[in-house]
Amino acid sequence: MTATMRGRFAPSPTGEIHLGNAWAALLAWLQVRAAGGTMVLRMEDLDPDRSRSRYAELLQEDLHWLGLDWDEGPATGGEYGPYFQSERTALYQMAFDRLTVADLVYPCFCTRAELAAAAPHGSDRETPYPGTCRNRLGPLPNRRPAARLRVPAGIVSFTDQLQGEHSQDVAAEIGDFVLRRADGTFAYQLAVVVDDALMRITHVLRGDDLLASTPRQLLLYRLLGWEPPVFTHVPLLLGEDGHRLSKRHGDVSIRSLRQRGVRPETIVGSLATAAGLLEAFRPLPASELIARFDLAKVKKQPVIITGESWRRLLNG
């Protein structure tokens, strides 16, 4: 790892950037800028069915409008590109091959329907893979296999900068997880580890919906012999109904707010107030928050966007 902090914002270009994306982007950007580090923008466009180049363009326009810049990324370039996951397949294959040579990968012929049928009914928790294909001898006819990691036994632990100590028995709680889908697309868990490691990312700040997947990624870091970054998982933005902010709460896209005449300073000020970086709301540019950034002030619990906050945003 380099001595200078290297952070990143890695959105998926599958739609217009919304307030939830802007929330994570702002906090990740502030963490890096407050430390005088390097900010990287990476497009996680692995899913060919949902990712669109137009969304990647709009996303960059909206980030610039919010006052969030980056030092490396699409168009900007940099030493550790390319900055689109769709252009990094050869790097994922190299890591996959290393794990395969180490006898840590095996083909899985289970279908989603079969796995769903084997899962307990009424459970909201992720069901561990039962190991159906772990010791299978030979392929199944007319089925293209996915590839799973042969997860070793043991507890994976780490200290999150905001959420504190976190541990998981990946083998027992998750089981052997997918590294490459049956259609040949590499899974997020492998791709994000390869990207962050090879881009020399030292700090990852992202939503806490990804907290549970971090032990899987740390396991891959260990198996590949790479040093992991420092993780910070911030709470999600929720509507007053307690659900993750989405279209059910109204049009929350940054582009829509722009078209309504809302100023970027209003959005930034609202998000900073929700995070705990401002004691009382006031509109301000993102650059003015750099000196105010203090991770200790950022809230650990889910952040609810109230009706008052909505009125402020929608009225500009």
GROMACS .gro file of C-alpha atoms in nm:
model
  316
    1MET     CA    1   0.000   0.000   0.000
    2THR     CA    2   0.105   0.357  -0.060
    3ALA     CA    3   0.161   0.601   0.227
    4THR     CA    4  -0.098   0.846   0.092
    5MET     CA    5  -0.462   0.761   0.143
    6ARG     CA    6  -0.628   0.629  -0.171
    7GLY     CA    7  -1.006   0.608  -0.159
    8ARG     CA    8  -1.270   0.542  -0.418
    9PHE     CA    9  -1.632   0.578  -0.517
   10ALA     CA   10  -1.744   0.281  -0.725
   11PRO     CA   11  -2.104   0.315  -0.845
   12SER     CA   12  -2.287   0.088  -1.086
   13PRO     CA   13  -2.408   0.275  -1.397
   14THR     CA   14  -2.749   0.110  -1.402
   15GLY     CA   15  -2.956   0.423  -1.354
   16GLU     CA   16  -2.940   0.787  -1.255
   17ILE     CA   17  -2.748   0.872  -0.939
   18HIS     CA   18  -2.984   0.932  -0.646
   19LEU     CA   19  -2.959   1.080  -0.298
   20GLY     CA   20  -2.840   0.751  -0.151
   21ASN     CA   21  -2.552   0.737  -0.400
   22ALA     CA   22  -2.469   1.102  -0.338
   23TRP     CA   23  -2.465   1.036   0.038
   24ALA     CA   24  -2.199   0.764   0.007
   25ALA     CA   25  -2.005   0.957  -0.258
   26LEU     CA   26  -1.992   1.274  -0.047
   27LEU     CA   27  -1.867   1.096   0.266
   28ALA     CA   28  -1.609   0.891   0.074
   29TRP     CA   29  -1.489   1.207  -0.101
   30LEU     CA   30  -1.465   1.401   0.225
   31GLN     CA   31  -1.267   1.124   0.393
   32VAL     CA   32  -1.007   1.132   0.115
   33ARG     CA   33  -0.994   1.509   0.067
   34ALA     CA   34  -0.965   1.573   0.442
   35ALA     CA   35  -0.660   1.343   0.447
   36GLY     CA   36  -0.504   1.504   0.139
   37GLY     CA   37  -0.534   1.173  -0.044
   38THR     CA   38  -0.614   1.050  -0.394
   39MET     CA   39  -0.974   0.997  -0.502
   40VAL     CA   40  -1.056   0.728  -0.757
   41LEU     CA   41  -1.380   0.689  -0.953
   42ARG     CA   42  -1.447   0.337  -1.082
   43MET     CA   43  -1.752   0.219  -1.275
   44GLU     CA   44  -1.876  -0.119  -1.158
   45ASP     CA   45  -2.042  -0.219  -1.482
   46LEU     CA   46  -1.998  -0.596  -1.460
   47ASP     CA   47  -2.366  -0.664  -1.525
   48PRO     CA   48  -2.402  -0.637  -1.904
   49ASP     CA   49  -2.782  -0.656  -1.887
   50ARG     CA   50  -2.825  -0.348  -1.667
   51SER     CA   51  -2.519  -0.126  -1.714
   52ARG     CA   52  -2.534   0.155  -1.970
   53SER     CA   53  -2.260   0.390  -2.091
   54ARG     CA   54  -2.510   0.679  -2.091
   55TYR     CA   55  -2.570   0.631  -1.719
   56ALA     CA   56  -2.194   0.640  -1.661
   57GLU     CA   57  -2.179   0.975  -1.842
   58LEU     CA   58  -2.474   1.120  -1.648
   59LEU     CA   59  -2.330   0.995  -1.321
   60GLN     CA   60  -2.005   1.183  -1.380
   61GLU     CA   61  -2.194   1.499  -1.476
   62ASP     CA   62  -2.400   1.485  -1.158
   63LEU     CA   63  -2.096   1.425  -0.935
   64HIS     CA   64  -1.922   1.727  -1.087
   65TRP     CA   65  -2.238   1.934  -1.037
   66LEU     CA   66  -2.237   1.836  -0.669
   67GLY     CA   67  -1.877   1.959  -0.644
   68LEU     CA   68  -1.722   1.612  -0.612
   69ASP     CA   69  -1.412   1.557  -0.823
   70TRP     CA   70  -1.165   1.272  -0.861
   71ASP     CA   71  -0.799   1.231  -0.946
   72GLU     CA   72  -0.822   0.903  -1.138
   73GLY     CA   73  -1.110   0.757  -1.331
   74PRO     CA   74  -1.295   0.748  -1.663
   75ALA     CA   75  -1.180   1.025  -1.899
   76THR     CA   76  -0.932   1.141  -1.634
   77GLY     CA   77  -0.721   0.826  -1.666
   78GLY     CA   78  -0.454   0.722  -1.422
   79GLU     CA   79  -0.181   0.472  -1.348
   80TYR     CA   80  -0.412   0.192  -1.233
   81GLY     CA   81  -0.676   0.184  -1.506
   82PRO     CA   82  -0.886   0.092  -1.686
   83TYR     CA   83  -1.159   0.234  -1.464
   84PHE     CA   84  -1.451   0.036  -1.602
   85GLN     CA   85  -1.489  -0.316  -1.465
   86SER     CA   86  -1.604  -0.436  -1.806
   87GLU     CA   87  -1.253  -0.361  -1.931
   88ARG     CA   88  -1.076  -0.545  -1.646
   89THR     CA   89  -1.185  -0.903  -1.718
   90ALA     CA   90  -0.829  -1.025  -1.781
   91LEU     CA   91  -0.729  -0.911  -1.431
   92TYR     CA   92  -1.018  -1.101  -1.274
   93GLN     CA   93  -0.921  -1.408  -1.475
   94MET     CA   94  -0.563  -1.392  -1.345
   95ALA     CA   95  -0.684  -1.390  -0.983
   96PHE     CA   96  -0.936  -1.664  -1.059
   97ASP     CA   97  -0.660  -1.878  -1.211
   98ARG     CA   98  -0.443  -1.833  -0.901
   99LEU     CA   99  -0.724  -1.959  -0.682
  100THR     CA  100  -0.791  -2.246  -0.921
  101VAL     CA  101  -0.428  -2.359  -0.918
  102ALA     CA  102  -0.444  -2.358  -0.538
  103ASP     CA  103  -0.741  -2.603  -0.560
  104LEU     CA  104  -0.976  -2.345  -0.410
  105VAL     CA  105  -1.230  -2.336  -0.695
  106TYR     CA  106  -1.479  -2.596  -0.813
  107PRO     CA  107  -1.769  -2.604  -1.063
  108CYS     CA  108  -2.123  -2.574  -0.930
  109PHE     CA  109  -2.418  -2.696  -1.138
  110CYS     CA  110  -2.691  -2.591  -0.894
  111THR     CA  111  -2.962  -2.369  -1.037
  112ARG     CA  112  -3.115  -2.075  -0.852
  113ALA     CA  113  -3.443  -2.261  -0.834
  114GLU     CA  114  -3.276  -2.561  -0.670
  115LEU     CA  115  -3.099  -2.343  -0.414
  116ALA     CA  116  -3.419  -2.151  -0.340
  117ALA     CA  117  -3.608  -2.476  -0.288
  118ALA     CA  118  -3.345  -2.596  -0.040
  119ALA     CA  119  -3.358  -2.272   0.163
  120PRO     CA  120  -3.568  -2.251   0.481
  121HIS     CA  121  -3.906  -2.089   0.421
  122GLY     CA  122  -3.970  -1.748   0.575
  123SER     CA  123  -3.606  -1.665   0.644
  124ASP     CA  124  -3.473  -1.320   0.557
  125ARG     CA  125  -3.113  -1.420   0.621
  126GLU     CA  126  -2.875  -1.531   0.350
  127THR     CA  127  -2.888  -1.910   0.334
  128PRO     CA  128  -2.548  -2.083   0.341
  129TYR     CA  129  -2.465  -2.282   0.031
  130PRO     CA  130  -2.522  -2.648   0.131
  131GLY     CA  131  -2.211  -2.776  -0.049
  132THR     CA  132  -2.407  -2.980  -0.303
  133CYS     CA  133  -2.137  -2.969  -0.572
  134ARG     CA  134  -1.829  -2.944  -0.349
  135ASN     CA  135  -1.736  -3.309  -0.397
  136ARG     CA  136  -1.932  -3.381  -0.715
  137LEU     CA  137  -1.761  -3.619  -0.955
  138GLY     CA  138  -1.815  -3.511  -1.311
  139PRO     CA  139  -2.043  -3.255  -1.478
  140LEU     CA  140  -2.418  -3.256  -1.524
  141PRO     CA  141  -2.533  -3.275  -1.887
  142ASN     CA  142  -2.674  -2.964  -2.053
  143ARG     CA  143  -2.574  -2.733  -1.766
  144ARG     CA  144  -2.308  -2.465  -1.765
  145PRO     CA  145  -2.150  -2.446  -1.421
  146ALA     CA  146  -2.081  -2.148  -1.203
  147ALA     CA  147  -1.753  -2.150  -1.010
  148ARG     CA  148  -1.745  -2.142  -0.630
  149LEU     CA  149  -1.470  -2.075  -0.381
  150ARG     CA  150  -1.388  -2.366  -0.153
  151VAL     CA  151  -1.416  -2.164   0.169
  152PRO     CA  152  -1.178  -2.276   0.444
  153ALA     CA  153  -1.294  -2.306   0.804
  154GLY     CA  154  -1.223  -2.023   1.045
  155ILE     CA  155  -1.345  -1.686   1.168
  156VAL     CA  156  -1.277  -1.371   0.967
  157SER     CA  157  -1.258  -1.059   1.185
  158PHE     CA  158  -1.193  -0.692   1.120
  159THR     CA  159  -1.241  -0.353   1.280
  160ASP     CA  160  -1.468  -0.117   1.091
  161GLN     CA  161  -1.381   0.249   1.148
  162LEU     CA  162  -1.742   0.335   1.223
  163GLN     CA  163  -1.916   0.009   1.314
  164GLY     CA  164  -1.638  -0.137   1.531
  165GLU     CA  165  -1.548  -0.505   1.563
  166HIS     CA  166  -1.711  -0.744   1.320
  167SER     CA  167  -1.661  -1.121   1.284
  168GLN     CA  168  -1.807  -1.390   1.065
  169ASP     CA  169  -1.760  -1.763   1.018
  170VAL     CA  170  -1.781  -1.747   0.641
  171ALA     CA  171  -1.780  -2.125   0.593
  172ALA     CA  172  -2.071  -2.175   0.835
  173GLU     CA  173  -2.275  -1.859   0.770
  174ILE     CA  174  -2.223  -1.817   0.394
  175GLY     CA  175  -2.064  -2.134   0.265
  176ASP     CA  176  -1.880  -2.167  -0.064
  177PHE     CA  177  -1.968  -1.851  -0.258
  178VAL     CA  178  -1.971  -1.783  -0.632
  179LEU     CA  179  -1.664  -1.635  -0.800
  180ARG     CA  180  -1.789  -1.662  -1.158
  181ARG     CA  181  -2.147  -1.699  -1.276
  182ALA     CA  182  -2.261  -1.969  -1.516
  183ASP     CA  183  -2.275  -1.711  -1.796
  184GLY     CA  184  -1.905  -1.636  -1.747
  185THR     CA  185  -1.948  -1.304  -1.565
  186PHE     CA  186  -1.716  -1.265  -1.269
  187ALA     CA  187  -1.893  -1.208  -0.938
  188TYR     CA  188  -1.880  -0.881  -0.750
  189GLN     CA  189  -1.695  -1.033  -0.454
  190LEU     CA  190  -1.394  -1.128  -0.665
  191ALA     CA  191  -1.399  -0.822  -0.891
  192VAL     CA  192  -1.411  -0.566  -0.610
  193VAL     CA  193  -1.117  -0.730  -0.432
  194VAL     CA  194  -0.906  -0.740  -0.748
  195ASP     CA  195  -0.993  -0.380  -0.832
  196ASP     CA  196  -0.925  -0.235  -0.488
  197ALA     CA  197  -0.603  -0.431  -0.448
  198LEU     CA  198  -0.458  -0.351  -0.790
  199MET     CA  199  -0.569   0.013  -0.771
  200ARG     CA  200  -0.384   0.039  -0.438
  201ILE     CA  201  -0.696   0.150  -0.252
  202THR     CA  202  -0.611   0.201   0.116
  203HIS     CA  203  -0.953   0.310   0.248
  204VAL     CA  204  -1.303   0.202   0.146
  205LEU     CA  205  -1.603   0.400   0.270
  206ARG     CA  206  -1.938   0.262   0.153
  207GLY     CA  207  -2.291   0.182   0.268
  208ASP     CA  208  -2.341  -0.061   0.553
  209ASP     CA  209  -2.556  -0.282   0.332
  210LEU     CA  210  -2.218  -0.422   0.222
  211LEU     CA  211  -2.092  -0.483   0.576
  212ALA     CA  212  -2.199  -0.848   0.573
  213SER     CA  213  -2.008  -0.920   0.252
  214THR     CA  214  -1.680  -0.771   0.379
  215PRO     CA  215  -1.557  -1.093   0.548
  216ARG     CA  216  -1.586  -1.274   0.214
  217GLN     CA  217  -1.374  -1.007   0.054
  218LEU     CA  218  -1.120  -1.018   0.337
  219LEU     CA  219  -1.096  -1.393   0.290
  220LEU     CA  220  -1.015  -1.342  -0.078
  221TYR     CA  221  -0.750  -1.083   0.013
  222ARG     CA  222  -0.589  -1.339   0.240
  223LEU     CA  223  -0.602  -1.623  -0.012
  224LEU     CA  224  -0.455  -1.401  -0.285
  225GLY     CA  225  -0.183  -1.266  -0.055
  226TRP     CA  226  -0.293  -0.903  -0.074
  227GLU     CA  227  -0.322  -0.643   0.200
  228PRO     CA  228  -0.683  -0.529   0.250
  229PRO     CA  229  -0.792  -0.167   0.281
  230VAL     CA  230  -0.936  -0.005   0.594
  231PHE     CA  231  -1.316  -0.031   0.584
  232THR     CA  232  -1.578   0.221   0.693
  233HIS     CA  233  -1.945   0.133   0.652
  234VAL     CA  234  -2.182   0.427   0.684
  235PRO     CA  235  -2.557   0.393   0.750
  236LEU     CA  236  -2.805   0.402   0.466
  237LEU     CA  237  -3.050   0.679   0.395
  238LEU     CA  238  -3.404   0.569   0.479
  239GLY     CA  239  -3.747   0.714   0.415
  240GLU     CA  240  -3.982   0.789   0.703
  241ASP     CA  241  -4.130   0.440   0.657
  242GLY     CA  242  -3.796   0.291   0.760
  243HIS     CA  243  -3.719   0.148   0.417
  244ARG     CA  244  -3.413   0.222   0.209
  245LEU     CA  245  -3.456   0.543   0.012
  246SER     CA  246  -3.595   0.460  -0.330
  247LYS     CA  247  -3.847   0.570  -0.591
  248ARG     CA  248  -4.130   0.473  -0.355
  249HIS     CA  249  -4.043   0.789  -0.162
  250GLY     CA  250  -4.061   1.012  -0.471
  251ASP     CA  251  -3.814   1.098  -0.742
  252VAL     CA  252  -3.484   1.103  -0.553
  253SER     CA  253  -3.249   1.125  -0.851
  254ILE     CA  254  -2.996   1.409  -0.850
  255ARG     CA  255  -3.088   1.493  -1.209
  256SER     CA  256  -3.454   1.536  -1.117
  257LEU     CA  257  -3.363   1.764  -0.827
  258ARG     CA  258  -3.142   1.967  -1.063
  259GLN     CA  259  -3.427   2.004  -1.308
  260ARG     CA  260  -3.651   2.130  -1.026
  261GLY     CA  261  -3.401   2.408  -0.960
  262VAL     CA  262  -3.250   2.266  -0.642
  263ARG     CA  263  -2.895   2.394  -0.588
  264PRO     CA  264  -2.605   2.157  -0.518
  265GLU     CA  265  -2.530   2.349  -0.199
  266THR     CA  266  -2.877   2.261  -0.069
  267ILE     CA  267  -2.823   1.890  -0.132
  268VAL     CA  268  -2.474   1.893   0.016
  269GLY     CA  269  -2.591   2.086   0.321
  270SER     CA  270  -2.885   1.850   0.373
  271LEU     CA  271  -2.666   1.541   0.350
  272ALA     CA  272  -2.400   1.691   0.577
  273THR     CA  273  -2.665   1.776   0.837
  274ALA     CA  274  -2.809   1.423   0.817
  275ALA     CA  275  -2.459   1.281   0.866
  276GLY     CA  276  -2.393   1.490   1.175
  277LEU     CA  277  -2.125   1.708   1.018
  278LEU     CA  278  -2.339   2.021   1.061
  279GLU     CA  279  -2.532   2.101   1.379
  280ALA     CA  280  -2.797   2.288   1.184
  281PHE     CA  281  -2.877   2.293   0.816
  282ARG     CA  282  -2.726   2.552   0.590
  283PRO     CA  283  -2.647   2.532   0.219
  284LEU     CA  284  -2.278   2.512   0.140
  285PRO     CA  285  -2.044   2.374  -0.126
  286ALA     CA  286  -1.880   2.038  -0.069
  287SER     CA  287  -1.536   2.201  -0.051
  288GLU     CA  288  -1.634   2.385   0.269
  289LEU     CA  289  -1.699   2.055   0.443
  290ILE     CA  290  -1.346   1.922   0.402
  291ALA     CA  291  -1.212   2.101   0.709
  292ARG     CA  292  -1.522   1.995   0.905
  293PHE     CA  293  -1.501   1.626   0.826
  294ASP     CA  294  -1.469   1.409   1.135
  295LEU     CA  295  -1.558   1.043   1.112
  296ALA     CA  296  -1.634   1.040   1.483
  297LYS     CA  297  -1.929   1.274   1.414
  298VAL     CA  298  -2.084   1.055   1.145
  299LYS     CA  299  -2.392   0.873   1.267
  300LYS     CA  300  -2.375   0.495   1.304
  301GLN     CA  301  -2.748   0.426   1.289
  302PRO     CA  302  -2.972   0.445   0.978
  303VAL     CA  303  -3.042   0.804   0.876
  304ILE     CA  304  -3.407   0.888   0.812
  305ILE     CA  305  -3.493   1.159   0.561
  306THR     CA  306  -3.789   1.338   0.720
  307GLY     CA  307  -4.070   1.530   0.559
  308GLU     CA  308  -3.897   1.855   0.655
  309SER     CA  309  -3.583   1.743   0.474
  310TRP     CA  310  -3.787   1.657   0.165
  311ARG     CA  311  -3.956   1.995   0.162
  312ARG     CA  312  -3.621   2.169   0.190
  313LEU     CA  313  -3.479   1.968  -0.099
  314LEU     CA  314  -3.783   1.997  -0.324
  315ASN     CA  315  -3.818   2.368  -0.264
  316GLY     CA  316  -3.450   2.430  -0.334
   0.00000   0.00000   0.00000
